[in-house]
Amino acid sequence: MFNLNDGKWGRSDSPAPAPSDGSAAPPPPASAPPPAPAPAPTPAPPPASGQGGGNSGGPNQGPPDLDELWRDFNRKLGGLFGGNKQAPRGGEPNWNRHNQNNNSGGNGGGGGNYQPDMKSAGIGAGLIVVIATLIWLGTGFFIVQEGQQAVITRFGALNRTVDAGFNWRAPYPFERHETVSFTQVRSVEVGRNNVGAATGIKESSMLTKDENIVDVRFTIQYNLKSSSQFLFENRGPDEAVVKAAESAVREVVGRFNLDDILGRNSEVLQQDVLRSVQQQMDRLQTGISVQNVNIQNVQAPEQVQAAFDDALKAGQDRDRLKNEGQAYANNVIPSARGTASRLKEESEGYKARVIAQADGDAQRFRAVYNEYAKAPQVTRDRMYLDTMQQIYSNTTKILVDSRQGNNLLYLPLDKIMQMSNSSSEIAVLPGANAAQAAPNTVAPAATPAAPTNARTSRERDGR
């Protein structure tokens, strides 16, 4: 293999043989034996007709020489990239002689010594440089998707951040960009079952305020709020979140006793852990925004889990019974208060009715007494008649007229007694109610009697 631009065309650096034109050969080294006499030069055969002018002689041209085409392509390629190579020191290269021999056909030959056009070579080289530069500059264009942000670094240092859209930066190696997603929700799990080599306990084990151990497992969900801080302010974001979450949950659990942790509402623990983790993330400037904390399990160690389950169940039963009692009290107390209020209102009404009835009876008695003082006999007869009328209006009456004859009348006494008994039973019921109400009726009326009697006695004493 040899280079196309090699002026020697693959020939070695050994001294060339003596030329056939009779020119002197270079002297041999002093230590070398004298060279043998050179053979007589052989005259070159005359060129064939049509080929003596470098393939451009007569009209009867043969097929093109492949060597000549290859040499022509090599000359044009060498001229495009800077012209012919200079001959090395020590003499003219053999390929120039070969070209001179092949192009010895005069002006009608293959062109003699080829001299490339330097202007064309410069234009071609400049065009190639411009195209390569445009391609290199085009590598700086990039697209940022919606919900993402690109961080551009210049020589490895933070330069700027760009939002979603079509953007450009200086090509490599001057600037580089890295795209991060803001809308992507990342999740890490805290409190695994791995046993620590130094402590011999699980990573999920936490120490409470009363020096008990509780297993807490939860998941942290977060996204980004600063892409530059996320890329340059922390080496491992997931590891930083896990460490901050473990520190936060140990801080929160250490403030409560074991019973409080097991019976505490999980939402309160989640809010406390989220607030503590976010404070640590902001203090470390990690560019992370904690979105949610999902507590998956809070339980006692496996060795005492059964006992804690029984105690927790008993506490739940206590709370259930307490709630049921409170619900019963809430139902009974308003009903009792309503009944008491109703009875109080009824007693007030009964009091007012009895007092009014007593006042009415007293006024009627005074009116009757005034009339009785004016006409005692008439008043007594009238009162007797009214009383008998009231009595006879509610009884069965039998009239017997024995003055008209001597016949003896037999009355159906059994039926009369039966009717009398039935009517008496009917009358007993309202009579019993009246008897029960009688003490209540008489008692209020009898109360003001003492002052009246006392006033009467004082009037008599005054006389």
mmCIF file of N, CA and C in Angstrom, residues 214-338:
data_model
loop_
_atom_site.group_PDB
_atom_site.id
_atom_site.type_symbol
_atom_site.label_atom_id
_atom_site.label_comp_id
_atom_site.label_asym_id
_atom_site.label_seq_id
_atom_site.Cartn_x
_atom_site.Cartn_y
_atom_site.Cartn_z
ATOM 1 N N VAL A 214 -40.417 1.138 67.761
ATOM 2 C CA VAL A 214 -41.566 1.032 66.877
ATOM 3 C C VAL A 214 -41.061 1.001 65.439
ATOM 4 N N ASP A 215 -41.698 0.176 64.608
ATOM 5 C CA ASP A 215 -41.351 0.066 63.190
ATOM 6 C C ASP A 215 -42.237 1.008 62.388
ATOM 7 N N VAL A 216 -41.596 1.884 61.615
ATOM 8 C CA VAL A 216 -42.312 2.869 60.801
ATOM 9 C C VAL A 216 -41.833 2.723 59.363
ATOM 10 N N ARG A 217 -42.759 2.506 58.446
ATOM 11 C CA ARG A 217 -42.449 2.432 57.014
ATOM 12 C C ARG A 217 -43.319 3.450 56.285
ATOM 13 N N PHE A 218 -42.697 4.221 55.420
ATOM 14 C CA PHE A 218 -43.438 5.240 54.687
ATOM 15 C C PHE A 218 -42.736 5.530 53.367
ATOM 16 N N THR A 219 -43.429 6.237 52.499
ATOM 17 C CA THR A 219 -42.941 6.596 51.164
ATOM 18 C C THR A 219 -42.998 8.100 51.003
ATOM 19 N N ILE A 220 -41.945 8.671 50.398
ATOM 20 C CA ILE A 220 -41.863 10.119 50.163
ATOM 21 C C ILE A 220 -41.988 10.354 48.661
ATOM 22 N N GLN A 221 -42.874 11.238 48.269
ATOM 23 C CA GLN A 221 -43.036 11.653 46.874
ATOM 24 C C GLN A 221 -42.606 13.109 46.744
ATOM 25 N N TYR A 222 -41.768 13.383 45.737
ATOM 26 C CA TYR A 222 -41.240 14.737 45.579
ATOM 27 C C TYR A 222 -41.031 15.041 44.103
ATOM 28 N N ASN A 223 -40.937 16.325 43.797
ATOM 29 C CA ASN A 223 -40.544 16.796 42.474
ATOM 30 C C ASN A 223 -39.546 17.933 42.651
ATOM 31 N N LEU A 224 -39.238 18.624 41.550
ATOM 32 C CA LEU A 224 -38.178 19.630 41.574
ATOM 33 C C LEU A 224 -38.768 21.024 41.571
ATOM 34 N N LYS A 225 -38.074 21.932 42.230
ATOM 35 C CA LYS A 225 -38.418 23.343 42.167
ATOM 36 C C LYS A 225 -37.251 24.205 41.707
ATOM 37 N N SER A 226 -36.043 23.644 41.625
ATOM 38 C CA SER A 226 -34.871 24.356 41.112
ATOM 39 C C SER A 226 -33.970 23.325 40.446
ATOM 40 N N SER A 227 -33.866 23.399 39.116
ATOM 41 C CA SER A 227 -33.058 22.420 38.387
ATOM 42 C C SER A 227 -31.575 22.600 38.643
ATOM 43 N N SER A 228 -31.121 23.841 38.775
ATOM 44 C CA SER A 228 -29.693 24.073 39.004
ATOM 45 C C SER A 228 -29.261 23.525 40.362
ATOM 46 N N GLN A 229 -30.057 23.758 41.399
ATOM 47 C CA GLN A 229 -29.718 23.209 42.711
ATOM 48 C C GLN A 229 -29.794 21.689 42.711
ATOM 49 N N PHE A 230 -30.765 21.135 41.987
ATOM 50 C CA PHE A 230 -30.908 19.685 41.931
ATOM 51 C C PHE A 230 -29.683 19.030 41.296
ATOM 52 N N LEU A 231 -29.072 19.661 40.289
ATOM 53 C CA LEU A 231 -27.944 19.062 39.587
ATOM 54 C C LEU A 231 -26.600 19.358 40.239
ATOM 55 N N PHE A 232 -26.458 20.520 40.862
ATOM 56 C CA PHE A 232 -25.135 20.947 41.303
ATOM 57 C C PHE A 232 -24.976 21.004 42.818
ATOM 58 N N GLU A 233 -26.077 21.001 43.579
ATOM 59 C CA GLU A 233 -25.960 21.148 45.022
ATOM 60 C C GLU A 233 -25.998 19.831 45.778
ATOM 61 N N ASN A 234 -26.302 18.717 45.119
ATOM 62 C CA ASN A 234 -26.297 17.429 45.803
ATOM 63 C C ASN A 234 -25.826 16.363 44.833
ATOM 64 N N ARG A 235 -25.117 15.418 45.366
ATOM 65 C CA ARG A 235 -24.551 14.360 44.535
ATOM 66 C C ARG A 235 -25.566 13.259 44.246
ATOM 67 N N GLY A 236 -26.334 12.870 45.247
ATOM 68 C CA GLY A 236 -27.349 11.838 45.065
ATOM 69 C C GLY A 236 -28.668 12.316 45.632
ATOM 70 N N PRO A 237 -29.600 12.821 44.810
ATOM 71 C CA PRO A 237 -30.850 13.379 45.355
ATOM 72 C C PRO A 237 -31.696 12.354 46.089
ATOM 73 N N ASP A 238 -31.821 11.147 45.554
ATOM 74 C CA ASP A 238 -32.630 10.133 46.232
ATOM 75 C C ASP A 238 -32.043 9.783 47.598
ATOM 76 N N GLU A 239 -30.739 9.643 47.650
ATOM 77 C CA GLU A 239 -30.099 9.334 48.928
ATOM 78 C C GLU A 239 -30.264 10.477 49.922
ATOM 79 N N ALA A 240 -30.188 11.720 49.412
ATOM 80 C CA ALA A 240 -30.378 12.869 50.308
ATOM 81 C C ALA A 240 -31.791 12.894 50.876
ATOM 82 N N VAL A 241 -32.787 12.574 50.042
ATOM 83 C CA VAL A 241 -34.172 12.552 50.515
ATOM 84 C C VAL A 241 -34.362 11.453 51.556
ATOM 85 N N VAL A 242 -33.776 10.293 51.319
ATOM 86 C CA VAL A 242 -33.912 9.184 52.269
ATOM 87 C C VAL A 242 -33.283 9.545 53.613
ATOM 88 N N LYS A 243 -32.085 10.114 53.580
ATOM 89 C CA LYS A 243 -31.423 10.481 54.833
ATOM 90 C C LYS A 243 -32.209 11.559 55.579
ATOM 91 N N ALA A 244 -32.697 12.560 54.842
ATOM 92 C CA ALA A 244 -33.482 13.609 55.496
ATOM 93 C C ALA A 244 -34.783 13.055 56.059
ATOM 94 N N ALA A 245 -35.430 12.134 55.344
ATOM 95 C CA ALA A 245 -36.682 11.549 55.828
ATOM 96 C C ALA A 245 -36.452 10.700 57.070
ATOM 97 N N GLU A 246 -35.382 9.916 57.080
ATOM 98 C CA GLU A 246 -35.085 9.121 58.272
ATOM 99 C C GLU A 246 -34.810 10.018 59.475
ATOM 100 N N SER A 247 -34.063 11.078 59.252
ATOM 101 C CA SER A 247 -33.799 12.006 60.356
ATOM 102 C C SER A 247 -35.081 12.673 60.844
ATOM 103 N N ALA A 248 -35.962 13.056 59.905
ATOM 104 C CA ALA A 248 -37.203 13.735 60.282
ATOM 105 C C ALA A 248 -38.136 12.807 61.049
ATOM 106 N N VAL A 249 -38.292 11.572 60.579
ATOM 107 C CA VAL A 249 -39.227 10.670 61.250
ATOM 108 C C VAL A 249 -38.691 10.258 62.618
ATOM 109 N N ARG A 250 -37.381 10.149 62.763
ATOM 110 C CA ARG A 250 -36.829 9.858 64.089
ATOM 111 C C ARG A 250 -37.055 11.034 65.040
ATOM 112 N N GLU A 251 -36.968 12.229 64.503
ATOM 113 C CA GLU A 251 -37.234 13.401 65.339
ATOM 114 C C GLU A 251 -38.690 13.454 65.773
ATOM 115 N N VAL A 252 -39.609 13.159 64.848
ATOM 116 C CA VAL A 252 -41.037 13.214 65.170
ATOM 117 C C VAL A 252 -41.414 12.094 66.130
ATOM 118 N N VAL A 253 -40.941 10.874 65.867
ATOM 119 C CA VAL A 253 -41.278 9.737 66.729
ATOM 120 C C VAL A 253 -40.677 9.912 68.114
ATOM 121 N N GLY A 254 -39.516 10.542 68.207
ATOM 122 C CA GLY A 254 -38.878 10.728 69.499
ATOM 123 C C GLY A 254 -39.593 11.698 70.412
ATOM 124 N N ARG A 255 -40.580 12.423 69.905
ATOM 125 C CA ARG A 255 -41.324 13.365 70.744
ATOM 126 C C ARG A 255 -42.546 12.742 71.406
ATOM 127 N N PHE A 256 -42.896 11.502 71.078
ATOM 128 C CA PHE A 256 -44.113 10.880 71.593
ATOM 129 C C PHE A 256 -43.779 9.532 72.210
ATOM 130 N N ASN A 257 -44.688 9.095 73.102
ATOM 131 C CA ASN A 257 -44.590 7.761 73.672
ATOM 132 C C ASN A 257 -45.100 6.728 72.678
ATOM 133 N N LEU A 258 -44.850 5.463 73.008
ATOM 134 C CA LEU A 258 -45.247 4.387 72.104
ATOM 135 C C LEU A 258 -46.757 4.319 71.949
ATOM 136 N N ASP A 259 -47.491 4.439 73.056
ATOM 137 C CA ASP A 259 -48.954 4.387 72.970
ATOM 138 C C ASP A 259 -49.497 5.533 72.134
ATOM 139 N N ASP A 260 -48.882 6.696 72.252
ATOM 140 C CA ASP A 260 -49.331 7.833 71.454
ATOM 141 C C ASP A 260 -49.049 7.613 69.971
ATOM 142 N N ILE A 261 -47.914 6.988 69.651
ATOM 143 C CA ILE A 261 -47.572 6.737 68.248
ATOM 144 C C ILE A 261 -48.529 5.723 67.638
ATOM 145 N N LEU A 262 -48.823 4.642 68.382
ATOM 146 C CA LEU A 262 -49.709 3.604 67.844
ATOM 147 C C LEU A 262 -51.147 4.081 67.748
ATOM 148 N N GLY A 263 -51.583 4.916 68.678
ATOM 149 C CA GLY A 263 -52.963 5.387 68.652
ATOM 150 C C GLY A 263 -53.138 6.735 68.007
ATOM 151 N N ARG A 264 -52.052 7.335 67.542
ATOM 152 C CA ARG A 264 -52.121 8.677 66.969
ATOM 153 C C ARG A 264 -52.625 8.599 65.536
ATOM 154 N N ASN A 265 -53.320 9.650 65.118
ATOM 155 C CA ASN A 265 -53.820 9.710 63.754
ATOM 156 C C ASN A 265 -52.647 9.789 62.783
ATOM 157 N N SER A 266 -52.689 8.958 61.728
ATOM 158 C CA SER A 266 -51.581 8.924 60.769
ATOM 159 C C SER A 266 -51.442 10.224 59.998
ATOM 160 N N GLU A 267 -52.547 10.944 59.783
ATOM 161 C CA GLU A 267 -52.454 12.202 59.044
ATOM 162 C C GLU A 267 -51.632 13.234 59.812
ATOM 163 N N VAL A 268 -51.737 13.234 61.122
ATOM 164 C CA VAL A 268 -50.939 14.177 61.919
ATOM 165 C C VAL A 268 -49.462 13.840 61.805
ATOM 166 N N LEU A 269 -49.120 12.548 61.866
ATOM 167 C CA LEU A 269 -47.723 12.148 61.696
ATOM 168 C C LEU A 269 -47.203 12.508 60.312
ATOM 169 N N GLN A 270 -48.024 12.315 59.290
ATOM 170 C CA GLN A 270 -47.601 12.643 57.930
ATOM 171 C C GLN A 270 -47.301 14.123 57.780
ATOM 172 N N GLN A 271 -48.144 14.965 58.336
ATOM 173 C CA GLN A 271 -47.909 16.403 58.235
ATOM 174 C C GLN A 271 -46.646 16.811 58.983
ATOM 175 N N ASP A 272 -46.418 16.225 60.159
ATOM 176 C CA ASP A 272 -45.207 16.557 60.913
ATOM 177 C C ASP A 272 -43.951 16.119 60.168
ATOM 178 N N VAL A 273 -43.965 14.905 59.602
ATOM 179 C CA VAL A 273 -42.797 14.414 58.862
ATOM 180 C C VAL A 273 -42.566 15.235 57.602
ATOM 181 N N LEU A 274 -43.632 15.554 56.874
ATOM 182 C CA LEU A 274 -43.485 16.353 55.646
ATOM 183 C C LEU A 274 -42.880 17.717 55.946
ATOM 184 N N ARG A 275 -43.358 18.356 57.003
ATOM 185 C CA ARG A 275 -42.840 19.682 57.355
ATOM 186 C C ARG A 275 -41.361 19.606 57.729
ATOM 187 N N SER A 276 -40.971 18.586 58.474
ATOM 188 C CA SER A 276 -39.575 18.464 58.885
ATOM 189 C C SER A 276 -38.663 18.136 57.703
ATOM 190 N N VAL A 277 -39.101 17.251 56.804
ATOM 191 C CA VAL A 277 -38.282 16.906 55.630
ATOM 192 C C VAL A 277 -38.095 18.111 54.725
ATOM 193 N N GLN A 278 -39.162 18.879 54.505
ATOM 194 C CA GLN A 278 -39.051 20.053 53.638
ATOM 195 C C GLN A 278 -38.106 21.097 54.229
ATOM 196 N N GLN A 279 -38.134 21.254 55.536
ATOM 197 C CA GLN A 279 -37.203 22.198 56.160
ATOM 198 C C GLN A 279 -35.755 21.769 55.954
ATOM 199 N N GLN A 280 -35.473 20.482 56.050
ATOM 200 C CA GLN A 280 -34.110 20.014 55.823
ATOM 201 C C GLN A 280 -33.708 20.156 54.362
ATOM 202 N N MET A 281 -34.619 19.896 53.427
ATOM 203 C CA MET A 281 -34.310 20.067 52.008
ATOM 204 C C MET A 281 -34.007 21.526 51.676
ATOM 205 N N ASP A 282 -34.763 22.441 52.253
ATOM 206 C CA ASP A 282 -34.504 23.864 52.014
ATOM 207 C C ASP A 282 -33.188 24.303 52.649
ATOM 208 N N ARG A 283 -32.878 23.753 53.800
ATOM 209 C CA ARG A 283 -31.627 24.135 54.449
ATOM 210 C C ARG A 283 -30.420 23.637 53.662
ATOM 211 N N LEU A 284 -30.521 22.469 53.040
ATOM 212 C CA LEU A 284 -29.433 21.925 52.230
ATOM 213 C C LEU A 284 -29.427 22.451 50.801
ATOM 214 N N GLN A 285 -30.468 23.208 50.383
ATOM 215 C CA GLN A 285 -30.562 23.789 49.039
ATOM 216 C C GLN A 285 -30.454 22.701 47.965
ATOM 217 N N THR A 286 -31.285 21.672 48.111
ATOM 218 C CA THR A 286 -31.282 20.578 47.150
ATOM 219 C C THR A 286 -32.191 20.825 45.959
ATOM 220 N N GLY A 287 -33.027 21.859 45.986
ATOM 221 C CA GLY A 287 -33.949 22.106 44.888
ATOM 222 C C GLY A 287 -35.085 21.115 44.812
ATOM 223 N N ILE A 288 -35.429 20.459 45.922
ATOM 224 C CA ILE A 288 -36.458 19.416 45.961
ATOM 225 C C ILE A 288 -37.651 19.935 46.741
ATOM 226 N N SER A 289 -38.845 19.670 46.205
ATOM 227 C CA SER A 289 -40.092 20.032 46.870
ATOM 228 C C SER A 289 -40.835 18.752 47.240
ATOM 229 N N VAL A 290 -41.001 18.498 48.528
ATOM 230 C CA VAL A 290 -41.682 17.288 49.003
ATOM 231 C C VAL A 290 -43.184 17.485 48.843
ATOM 232 N N GLN A 291 -43.825 16.592 48.099
ATOM 233 C CA GLN A 291 -45.250 16.705 47.810
ATOM 234 C C GLN A 291 -46.123 15.922 48.784
ATOM 235 N N ASN A 292 -45.691 14.741 49.170
ATOM 236 C CA ASN A 292 -46.574 13.914 49.996
ATOM 237 C C ASN A 292 -45.733 12.901 50.774
ATOM 238 N N VAL A 293 -46.243 12.548 51.942
ATOM 239 C CA VAL A 293 -45.646 11.504 52.780
ATOM 240 C C VAL A 293 -46.740 10.485 53.077
ATOM 241 N N ASN A 294 -46.565 9.264 52.616
ATOM 242 C CA ASN A 294 -47.541 8.194 52.818
ATOM 243 C C ASN A 294 -46.983 7.200 53.837
ATOM 244 N N ILE A 295 -47.548 7.230 55.042
ATOM 245 C CA ILE A 295 -47.136 6.280 56.081
ATOM 246 C C ILE A 295 -47.854 4.962 55.825
ATOM 247 N N GLN A 296 -47.084 3.933 55.517
ATOM 248 C CA GLN A 296 -47.654 2.641 55.158
ATOM 249 C C GLN A 296 -47.932 1.760 56.371
ATOM 250 N N ASN A 297 -47.063 1.824 57.362
ATOM 251 C CA ASN A 297 -47.240 0.919 58.497
ATOM 252 C C ASN A 297 -46.556 1.509 59.724
ATOM 253 N N VAL A 298 -47.267 1.485 60.844
ATOM 254 C CA VAL A 298 -46.714 1.864 62.148
ATOM 255 C C VAL A 298 -47.110 0.766 63.126
ATOM 256 N N GLN A 299 -46.149 0.000 63.593
ATOM 257 C CA GLN A 299 -46.459 -1.120 64.467
ATOM 258 C C GLN A 299 -45.298 -1.376 65.416
ATOM 259 N N ALA A 300 -45.612 -2.159 66.446
ATOM 260 C CA ALA A 300 -44.592 -2.546 67.415
ATOM 261 C C ALA A 300 -43.705 -3.633 66.812
ATOM 262 N N PRO A 301 -42.582 -3.934 67.431
ATOM 263 C CA PRO A 301 -41.729 -5.024 66.925
ATOM 264 C C PRO A 301 -42.474 -6.349 66.870
ATOM 265 N N GLU A 302 -41.990 -7.242 66.021
ATOM 266 C CA GLU A 302 -42.674 -8.514 65.803
ATOM 267 C C GLU A 302 -42.738 -9.358 67.072
ATOM 268 N N GLN A 303 -41.754 -9.226 67.946
ATOM 269 C CA GLN A 303 -41.731 -10.063 69.147
ATOM 270 C C GLN A 303 -42.893 -9.755 70.084
ATOM 271 N N VAL A 304 -43.379 -8.535 70.095
ATOM 272 C CA VAL A 304 -44.456 -8.137 71.018
ATOM 273 C C VAL A 304 -45.689 -7.658 70.253
ATOM 274 N N GLN A 305 -45.766 -8.003 68.980
ATOM 275 C CA GLN A 305 -46.869 -7.502 68.168
ATOM 276 C C GLN A 305 -48.214 -8.044 68.637
ATOM 277 N N ALA A 306 -48.273 -9.322 69.046
ATOM 278 C CA ALA A 306 -49.550 -9.911 69.482
ATOM 279 C C ALA A 306 -50.083 -9.205 70.724
ATOM 280 N N ALA A 307 -49.209 -8.935 71.689
ATOM 281 C CA ALA A 307 -49.656 -8.250 72.909
ATOM 282 C C ALA A 307 -50.130 -6.836 72.606
ATOM 283 N N PHE A 308 -49.440 -6.156 71.723
ATOM 284 C CA PHE A 308 -49.864 -4.805 71.374
ATOM 285 C C PHE A 308 -51.173 -4.818 70.594
ATOM 286 N N ASP A 309 -51.397 -5.858 69.812
ATOM 287 C CA ASP A 309 -52.676 -5.954 69.099
ATOM 288 C C ASP A 309 -53.827 -6.123 70.078
ATOM 289 N N ASP A 310 -53.627 -6.956 71.106
ATOM 290 C CA ASP A 310 -54.678 -7.126 72.118
ATOM 291 C C ASP A 310 -54.945 -5.824 72.862
ATOM 292 N N ALA A 311 -53.875 -5.141 73.238
ATOM 293 C CA ALA A 311 -54.059 -3.869 73.941
ATOM 294 C C ALA A 311 -54.729 -2.835 73.047
ATOM 295 N N LEU A 312 -54.346 -2.818 71.790
ATOM 296 C CA LEU A 312 -54.963 -1.870 70.865
ATOM 297 C C LEU A 312 -56.439 -2.191 70.648
ATOM 298 N N LYS A 313 -56.760 -3.491 70.580
ATOM 299 C CA LYS A 313 -58.159 -3.877 70.429
ATOM 300 C C LYS A 313 -58.964 -3.482 71.655
ATOM 301 N N ALA A 314 -58.397 -3.677 72.851
ATOM 302 C CA ALA A 314 -59.097 -3.269 74.074
ATOM 303 C C ALA A 314 -59.318 -1.762 74.096
ATOM 304 N N GLY A 315 -58.329 -1.013 73.682
ATOM 305 C CA GLY A 315 -58.509 0.436 73.618
ATOM 306 C C GLY A 315 -59.582 0.836 72.622
ATOM 307 N N GLN A 316 -59.637 0.133 71.507
ATOM 308 C CA GLN A 316 -60.683 0.425 70.530
ATOM 309 C C GLN A 316 -62.064 0.085 71.072
ATOM 310 N N ASP A 317 -62.167 -1.053 71.792
ATOM 311 C CA ASP A 317 -63.451 -1.390 72.420
ATOM 312 C C ASP A 317 -63.847 -0.341 73.454
ATOM 313 N N ARG A 318 -62.878 0.135 74.218
ATOM 314 C CA ARG A 318 -63.170 1.187 75.195
ATOM 315 C C ARG A 318 -63.687 2.443 74.505
ATOM 316 N N ASP A 319 -63.033 2.822 73.451
ATOM 317 C CA ASP A 319 -63.484 4.019 72.733
ATOM 318 C C ASP A 319 -64.866 3.809 72.126
ATOM 319 N N ARG A 320 -65.121 2.568 71.634
ATOM 320 C CA ARG A 320 -66.434 2.297 71.051
ATOM 321 C C ARG A 320 -67.533 2.388 72.099
ATOM 322 N N LEU A 321 -67.317 1.764 73.256
ATOM 323 C CA LEU A 321 -68.317 1.834 74.319
ATOM 324 C C LEU A 321 -68.493 3.261 74.825
ATOM 325 N N LYS A 322 -67.411 3.972 74.905
ATOM 326 C CA LYS A 322 -67.505 5.362 75.337
ATOM 327 C C LYS A 322 -68.323 6.185 74.350
ATOM 328 N N ASN A 323 -68.119 5.935 73.089
ATOM 329 C CA ASN A 323 -68.890 6.667 72.082
ATOM 330 C C ASN A 323 -70.361 6.275 72.118
ATOM 331 N N GLU A 324 -70.621 4.977 72.325
ATOM 332 C CA GLU A 324 -72.017 4.555 72.434
ATOM 333 C C GLU A 324 -72.688 5.194 73.644
ATOM 334 N N GLY A 325 -72.004 5.219 74.805
ATOM 335 C CA GLY A 325 -72.574 5.881 75.979
ATOM 336 C C GLY A 325 -72.803 7.363 75.760
ATOM 337 N N GLN A 326 -71.874 7.985 75.083
ATOM 338 C CA GLN A 326 -72.051 9.405 74.800
ATOM 339 C C GLN A 326 -73.231 9.633 73.868
ATOM 340 N N ALA A 327 -73.390 8.740 72.886
ATOM 341 C CA ALA A 327 -74.540 8.873 71.991
ATOM 342 C C ALA A 327 -75.853 8.658 72.743
ATOM 343 N N TYR A 328 -75.880 7.668 73.664
ATOM 344 C CA TYR A 328 -77.091 7.449 74.457
ATOM 345 C C TYR A 328 -77.382 8.659 75.340
ATOM 346 N N ALA A 329 -76.335 9.216 75.952
ATOM 347 C CA ALA A 329 -76.544 10.405 76.790
ATOM 348 C C ALA A 329 -77.050 11.576 75.954
ATOM 349 N N ASN A 330 -76.503 11.717 74.775
ATOM 350 C CA ASN A 330 -76.966 12.806 73.912
ATOM 351 C C ASN A 330 -78.414 12.624 73.483
ATOM 352 N N ASN A 331 -78.879 11.374 73.477
ATOM 353 C CA ASN A 331 -80.268 11.126 73.101
ATOM 354 C C ASN A 331 -81.211 11.250 74.296
ATOM 355 N N VAL A 332 -80.771 10.799 75.478
ATOM 356 C CA VAL A 332 -81.653 10.775 76.646
ATOM 357 C C VAL A 332 -81.745 12.142 77.311
ATOM 358 N N ILE A 333 -80.643 12.819 77.436
ATOM 359 C CA ILE A 333 -80.641 14.093 78.165
ATOM 360 C C ILE A 333 -81.561 15.124 77.515
ATOM 361 N N PRO A 334 -81.530 15.330 76.223
ATOM 362 C CA PRO A 334 -82.495 16.288 75.647
ATOM 363 C C PRO A 334 -83.941 15.858 75.836
ATOM 364 N N SER A 335 -84.191 14.504 75.746
ATOM 365 C CA SER A 335 -85.559 14.035 75.958
ATOM 366 C C SER A 335 -86.007 14.299 77.396
ATOM 367 N N ALA A 336 -85.128 14.035 78.370
ATOM 368 C CA ALA A 336 -85.481 14.295 79.772
ATOM 369 C C ALA A 336 -85.691 15.784 80.020
ATOM 370 N N ARG A 337 -84.853 16.589 79.411
ATOM 371 C CA ARG A 337 -85.032 18.027 79.574
ATOM 372 C C ARG A 337 -86.341 18.500 78.952
ATOM 373 N N GLY A 338 -86.711 17.914 77.832
ATOM 374 C CA GLY A 338 -87.994 18.276 77.229
ATOM 375 C C GLY A 338 -89.167 17.844 78.087
#
